[in-house]
Amino acid sequence: MTQYFDTLFINANLATMSQEVATPYGAIKNGALGVKDGRITWVGKGKDLPKYEANTVRDCKHWWLSPGLVDCHTHMVFAGSRAQEFEQRLLGTSYADIAKNGGGIISTVTATRAASEHDLCEDTWSWACVSSASGVTTLEMKSGYGLDLETELKMLRAAKYVEDTGLLRIRKTFLGAHALPPEYAGRADDYIDLVCKEMIPVIAAENLADAVDGFCENIGFSPVQIRRVFEAAKKHGLPVKLHAEQLSNQGGAKLAAEFGALSADHLEHIDEAGVQAMAEAGTVAVILPGAFYTLGETLKPPIDLFRKYKVPMALATDFNPGSSPIISPYVILNQACILFGFTPEEALLAMTLNGAKALGLEHETGSLVVGKSADLVEWPIDSPAELCYWMNGTSLAPNRYYKGKLL
Ligand code: NIG
Ligand code: FE
């Protein structure tokens, strides 16, 4: 029987990242991949291709084809810069002290509140184009620099503006519990009331978020406060994720696991019981080397414990103007290997399939498997490890396909 393809890739080395393919990177050398109606409809060895007709045949000349990259944790919607704080930190003031003195997240909140929706949309779009040009086809964006309903909605609409262009897949996360806004100083529980009783219901009703996140930290919110946020999210049918154990161990990862969170993120200070709880709940560990590097942290996340308990590890840029002014996935892949001892295969899995899992999208994207969206990148490289090795990888100028369409 003849198979019909819109696009057929031939002479490709496939890094399928599929756990069903028992080679490193799920590699299929001299492979072929067929696409129909935006979906992958055939994957295998070129020599096993059935009889076919294809509108376009793309000869990959033995370059590597990988799933589109997934950046599952960013704060891409923001106004202003924090270069001044970067200088302050280099002169010896800590991230936490800057935050306590009204800087940090709050300085970006001030700039973001003041920005027009139009400017915020255009800036977010510009950043998203950079991300897409680097091979990212799925990108998460958090709110959390508004901390009032109006600005949180403005941020989520800016994320939706990018989503509606169809350039790449966007996941919008509501992060109202990111920091205490100055007008609620000394009244954190009242602010959590606002998040739970006003913000989450409106955002859920307007369908502006795919998940709810929080910052569980001594400069953020306590586990008791985050529990209330998670309960409100659950009531409105939204999955949760959490910034947990970044600067201290608050038991956030355990709490996230208790709520079946998609992910717990950062995790430098997590203990073994927290890792075990995540394993039992199937919660993904999102590791963010960009923030670790930028803040000059010294305690590394316990990668061996995640391996021991088989907690899937994802990697993301955490792109934001404060703790991780890094949009390049290649820098993150490299940092994960050099700073945390990821193998290149673990790193690539972390920015494809496990990134998708951290967003609840593992059945839609993240590996080259029949039935998934045809989100693909064609890389002019000889081995997949090069994606972790060339730190300034944008010069690789990959050909990118989102839902089967060449970008
Ligand atoms: O993931 N930890 C809290 N949130 C961000 C930092 C945001 C900021 O500093 O503006 C993070 O590192
Ligand atoms: Fe973050």
XYZ file of C-alpha atoms and ligand atoms in Angstrom:
420
model
C 0.000 0.000 0.000
C 1.295 3.474 -0.886
C 2.013 5.940 1.955
C 1.388 9.631 1.253
C 3.584 12.280 2.869
C 3.550 16.065 2.779
C 7.256 15.999 3.581
C 9.643 13.076 3.668
C 13.101 13.456 5.207
C 15.617 10.979 3.821
C 19.296 10.269 4.533
C 18.793 11.664 8.030
C 20.456 10.590 11.237
C 17.544 10.654 13.650
C 18.019 11.508 17.335
C 14.509 10.276 18.128
C 14.958 10.667 21.931
C 12.429 7.854 22.127
C 12.895 5.442 24.998
C 11.503 2.701 22.745
C 14.627 2.895 20.577
C 17.436 1.173 22.471
C 20.415 3.196 21.216
C 21.982 6.338 22.746
C 19.744 9.330 21.863
C 17.277 6.779 20.434
C 19.411 7.186 17.328
C 18.457 5.731 13.963
C 21.299 6.197 11.497
C 20.456 6.502 7.783
C 16.890 7.099 8.787
C 13.793 8.554 7.193
C 10.881 10.424 8.679
C 7.529 11.113 7.031
C 5.145 13.952 7.875
C 1.461 14.251 6.983
C -0.941 16.968 8.163
C 1.599 18.306 10.662
C 2.132 14.924 12.349
C 4.919 12.373 12.192
C 3.496 9.400 10.305
C 6.576 7.279 9.615
C 9.948 6.832 11.367
C 12.570 4.200 10.623
C 15.558 3.099 8.618
C 15.592 4.516 5.093
C 15.969 1.034 3.682
C 12.661 0.001 5.280
C 10.607 2.809 3.711
C 7.408 1.490 2.153
C 6.166 2.543 -1.275
C 5.363 6.237 -0.981
C 4.407 9.469 -2.661
C 5.607 12.753 -1.153
C 5.000 16.399 -2.014
C 8.467 17.337 -0.802
C 11.467 15.088 -0.311
C 14.164 16.629 1.834
C 17.623 15.060 1.545
C 19.275 15.625 4.953
C 22.695 14.544 3.685
C 23.335 12.651 6.937
C 22.813 15.661 9.147
C 20.988 15.061 12.409
C 17.269 15.520 12.858
C 16.081 16.015 16.451
C 12.783 16.897 18.082
C 12.265 20.652 18.436
C 13.770 21.878 21.695
C 11.494 22.525 24.674
C 12.239 25.455 27.001
C 9.894 24.562 29.845
C 10.645 27.389 32.331
C 11.006 31.047 31.338
C 9.986 34.471 32.592
C 10.101 35.872 29.051
C 7.378 38.481 29.541
C 9.034 41.432 31.289
C 9.993 45.063 30.857
C 13.299 46.737 31.707
C 16.667 45.301 32.622
C 18.457 44.584 35.894
C 22.020 45.302 34.767
C 22.432 47.570 37.765
C 21.757 44.686 40.148
C 24.181 42.572 38.196
C 26.783 45.199 39.065
C 25.620 45.350 42.688
C 25.971 41.587 43.039
C 29.494 41.748 41.653
C 30.280 44.375 44.268
C 29.195 41.929 46.960
C 25.445 42.323 47.645
C 23.527 39.027 47.546
C 20.404 38.280 45.432
C 18.387 37.845 48.643
C 19.619 41.160 50.111
C 18.803 43.018 46.878
C 15.297 41.515 47.046
C 14.902 42.462 50.726
C 15.793 46.072 49.851
C 12.981 46.325 47.308
C 15.035 45.402 44.242
C 15.115 42.060 42.469
C 11.774 40.756 41.246
C 10.021 43.923 42.501
C 12.104 46.209 40.281
C 10.942 44.211 37.239
C 7.383 44.408 38.611
C 7.594 48.221 38.617
C 8.844 48.295 35.012
C 6.282 45.728 33.843
C 3.357 47.528 35.468
C 4.442 50.722 33.682
C 4.821 49.100 30.241
C 2.006 49.292 27.713
C 0.457 46.019 26.583
C 1.572 46.815 23.049
C 5.239 47.205 24.057
C 5.115 44.096 26.234
C 3.692 42.067 23.332
C 6.331 43.355 20.912
C 9.234 42.733 23.327
C 7.994 39.237 24.153
C 7.585 38.502 20.452
C 11.191 39.630 19.774
C 12.554 37.348 22.484
C 10.393 34.439 21.299
C 11.834 34.861 17.787
C 15.356 34.492 19.215
C 14.281 31.364 21.042
C 12.623 29.911 17.947
C 15.701 30.684 15.831
C 17.714 28.582 18.298
C 15.557 25.525 17.608
C 12.942 25.878 20.354
C 9.467 24.818 19.189
C 7.794 24.693 22.623
C 8.236 27.526 25.078
C 6.756 28.159 28.487
C 6.190 31.734 29.695
C 5.256 32.715 33.236
C 3.481 35.764 34.537
C 4.591 36.985 37.971
C 5.972 40.466 37.289
C 2.531 42.048 37.691
C 1.375 40.943 41.136
C -1.919 42.732 40.555
C -4.760 41.332 38.493
C -4.506 43.898 35.727
C -0.783 43.418 35.083
C -0.881 39.634 35.508
C -3.616 39.541 32.832
C -1.567 41.889 30.641
C 1.424 39.545 30.872
C -0.605 36.435 30.089
C -2.193 38.201 27.108
C 1.325 39.070 25.862
C 2.156 35.353 26.024
C -1.089 34.586 24.177
C -0.191 37.196 21.551
C 2.925 35.151 20.742
C 0.943 31.904 20.896
C -1.567 33.230 18.370
C 1.168 33.954 15.805
C 1.630 30.182 15.446
C 5.435 30.495 15.385
C 5.845 27.990 18.195
C 3.870 26.212 20.919
C 3.412 28.403 23.987
C 2.458 27.275 27.476
C 1.254 30.059 29.761
C 1.825 29.730 33.499
C 0.247 31.968 36.134
C 2.856 32.905 38.756
C 0.926 35.339 40.941
C 2.669 33.938 44.056
C 6.101 35.069 42.842
C 6.827 37.899 45.301
C 4.949 40.110 47.725
C 3.952 43.383 46.021
C 4.935 46.492 48.025
C 1.304 47.518 48.606
C 0.836 44.264 50.592
C 3.976 44.679 52.764
C 3.416 42.847 56.056
C 0.172 41.290 54.706
C 1.350 38.246 52.782
C -1.728 36.199 53.726
C -4.004 38.903 52.346
C -2.070 38.871 49.077
C -2.440 35.073 48.911
C -6.198 35.635 49.404
C -6.144 37.912 46.358
C -4.243 35.306 44.311
C -6.627 32.497 45.310
C -9.979 34.251 45.411
C -9.672 36.851 42.648
C -6.779 36.192 40.313
C -7.016 32.417 39.773
C -10.800 32.435 39.154
C -10.555 35.231 36.538
C -7.488 33.775 34.813
C -9.094 30.328 34.706
C -12.367 31.745 33.364
C -10.507 33.639 30.628
C -8.522 30.503 29.815
C -5.269 32.455 30.068
C -3.170 29.888 31.934
C -2.238 26.256 31.391
C -0.734 25.880 34.881
C -0.171 27.672 38.199
C 3.288 28.196 39.718
C 4.655 29.740 42.930
C 7.930 30.701 44.608
C 8.313 28.731 47.835
C 11.218 30.405 49.602
C 12.013 32.577 52.610
C 12.078 35.550 50.214
C 8.914 34.188 48.519
C 5.999 32.344 50.135
C 5.774 29.658 52.822
C 4.616 26.099 52.162
C 1.372 26.911 54.030
C 0.688 29.829 51.666
C 1.655 27.835 48.566
C -0.675 25.034 49.676
C -3.571 27.494 49.510
C -2.531 28.558 45.993
C -2.373 24.920 44.910
C -5.803 24.213 46.388
C -7.276 27.135 44.428
C -5.548 25.949 41.250
C -6.904 22.452 41.762
C -10.418 23.793 42.304
C -10.186 25.451 38.887
C -8.752 22.380 37.186
C -5.267 23.819 36.648
C -2.113 21.706 37.110
C 0.624 23.084 39.345
C 4.407 23.474 39.373
C 6.732 25.128 41.875
C 9.974 27.084 42.280
C 11.270 24.948 45.137
C 14.417 24.619 47.259
C 16.347 27.209 45.208
C 17.996 29.082 48.084
C 16.969 26.944 51.076
C 15.090 23.725 51.864
C 11.477 24.635 52.623
C 9.921 21.256 51.766
C 8.440 22.754 48.603
C 9.253 19.756 46.431
C 7.363 17.440 48.800
C 4.384 19.786 48.737
C 4.495 19.920 44.946
C 4.593 16.115 44.822
C 1.616 15.904 47.167
C -0.381 17.916 44.605
C 0.857 15.762 41.696
C 2.751 18.761 40.304
C 3.992 18.610 36.723
C 7.378 19.807 37.947
C 9.410 21.211 40.801
C 12.084 23.597 39.589
C 15.605 24.695 40.734
C 16.017 22.145 43.615
C 19.618 22.877 44.625
C 18.650 22.426 48.321
C 16.322 19.399 47.996
C 16.920 16.432 50.336
C 16.567 12.717 49.661
C 13.015 12.548 51.045
C 12.001 15.320 48.639
C 13.515 13.436 45.710
C 11.709 10.259 46.764
C 8.387 12.104 46.996
C 8.898 13.494 43.482
C 9.692 10.012 42.155
C 6.500 8.603 43.644
C 4.380 11.428 42.225
C 5.994 11.395 38.755
C 6.951 15.058 39.202
C 9.701 16.212 36.821
C 12.834 17.865 38.255
C 13.476 21.011 36.217
C 17.130 21.942 36.622
C 18.090 25.556 35.920
C 21.866 25.949 35.640
C 21.522 29.517 34.270
C 20.279 30.853 37.626
C 22.832 28.778 39.567
C 25.590 30.239 37.403
C 24.350 33.842 37.392
C 23.808 33.960 41.146
C 27.183 32.336 41.796
C 25.592 29.547 43.826
C 27.815 26.768 45.120
C 25.420 24.009 46.225
C 24.588 21.900 43.185
C 21.288 20.045 42.702
C 21.702 16.348 43.687
C 21.791 14.910 40.171
C 22.862 11.463 41.449
C 19.767 11.262 43.665
C 17.485 12.108 40.720
C 19.228 9.368 38.768
C 18.989 6.897 41.674
C 15.220 7.433 42.084
C 14.626 7.756 38.323
C 13.120 11.219 38.573
C 12.990 12.572 35.016
C 15.228 15.642 34.716
C 14.378 18.556 32.435
C 16.523 21.603 31.688
C 15.368 25.119 30.906
C 16.823 28.584 30.460
C 14.762 30.237 33.260
C 15.220 33.261 30.975
C 14.530 36.395 33.058
C 16.181 39.791 33.587
C 17.414 38.993 37.105
C 18.666 35.530 37.946
C 19.129 34.131 34.424
C 19.568 36.609 31.565
C 20.250 33.661 29.249
C 17.957 32.796 26.351
C 20.277 30.354 24.585
C 19.391 26.669 25.007
C 22.949 25.785 23.966
C 24.469 27.666 26.905
C 22.112 25.769 29.225
C 22.911 22.380 27.650
C 26.602 23.130 28.057
C 26.268 24.404 31.632
C 24.291 21.300 32.638
C 27.153 19.124 31.386
C 30.038 21.199 32.729
C 28.557 22.422 36.021
C 26.275 19.510 37.005
C 27.782 16.503 35.218
C 24.883 15.744 32.869
C 25.874 13.494 30.002
C 25.128 15.124 26.638
C 22.425 12.491 26.115
C 20.782 13.330 29.466
C 20.991 17.025 28.620
C 19.339 16.649 25.233
C 16.617 14.414 26.707
C 16.112 17.109 29.341
C 15.488 19.781 26.698
C 13.215 17.607 24.560
C 11.091 14.774 25.961
C 11.496 15.596 29.657
C 10.877 19.292 28.998
C 7.646 18.293 27.284
C 6.771 16.108 30.291
C 7.323 19.081 32.633
C 4.574 20.845 30.664
C 2.233 17.846 30.419
C 2.966 17.647 26.668
C 4.852 14.351 26.456
C 2.181 12.840 24.213
C 2.323 15.787 21.793
C 5.987 16.674 21.280
C 9.543 16.050 22.534
C 10.461 12.910 20.595
C 10.376 11.639 17.023
C 7.573 9.138 17.339
C 4.655 8.363 15.022
C 1.578 10.349 16.025
C 3.378 13.311 17.575
C 3.470 16.833 16.188
C 6.162 17.216 13.522
C 8.291 19.638 15.553
C 11.756 19.068 14.168
C 15.184 20.609 13.855
C 17.720 19.663 11.220
C 21.247 20.287 12.535
C 24.428 20.409 10.434
C 26.394 18.336 12.937
C 28.133 14.967 12.991
C 26.981 13.882 16.448
C 24.196 14.998 18.819
C 26.777 15.794 21.519
C 27.716 18.851 19.454
C 24.512 20.519 20.652
C 26.007 20.559 24.155
C 29.545 21.219 22.994
C 29.201 24.317 20.773
C 28.163 26.835 23.392
C 27.347 29.539 20.844
C 25.232 27.124 18.895
C 22.989 29.630 17.096
C 25.708 29.802 14.463
C 24.528 26.280 13.594
C 21.572 27.982 11.834
C 19.255 24.995 12.085
C 16.365 24.372 9.723
C 13.282 24.287 11.902
C 9.851 22.773 11.388
C 6.880 23.468 13.619
C 3.821 21.239 13.098
C 5.463 20.097 9.863
C 5.949 23.571 8.418
C 9.416 24.913 7.587
C 9.924 28.161 9.532
O 13.357 31.382 38.565
N 13.187 32.344 41.803
C 12.315 33.091 41.443
N 12.050 33.458 40.197
C 12.988 33.601 39.158
C 13.767 34.835 39.297
C 13.057 35.957 38.783
C 13.812 37.238 38.928
O 14.857 37.327 39.616
O 13.307 38.176 38.313
C 13.877 32.391 38.986
O 15.091 32.432 39.236
Fe 11.947 30.873 37.466
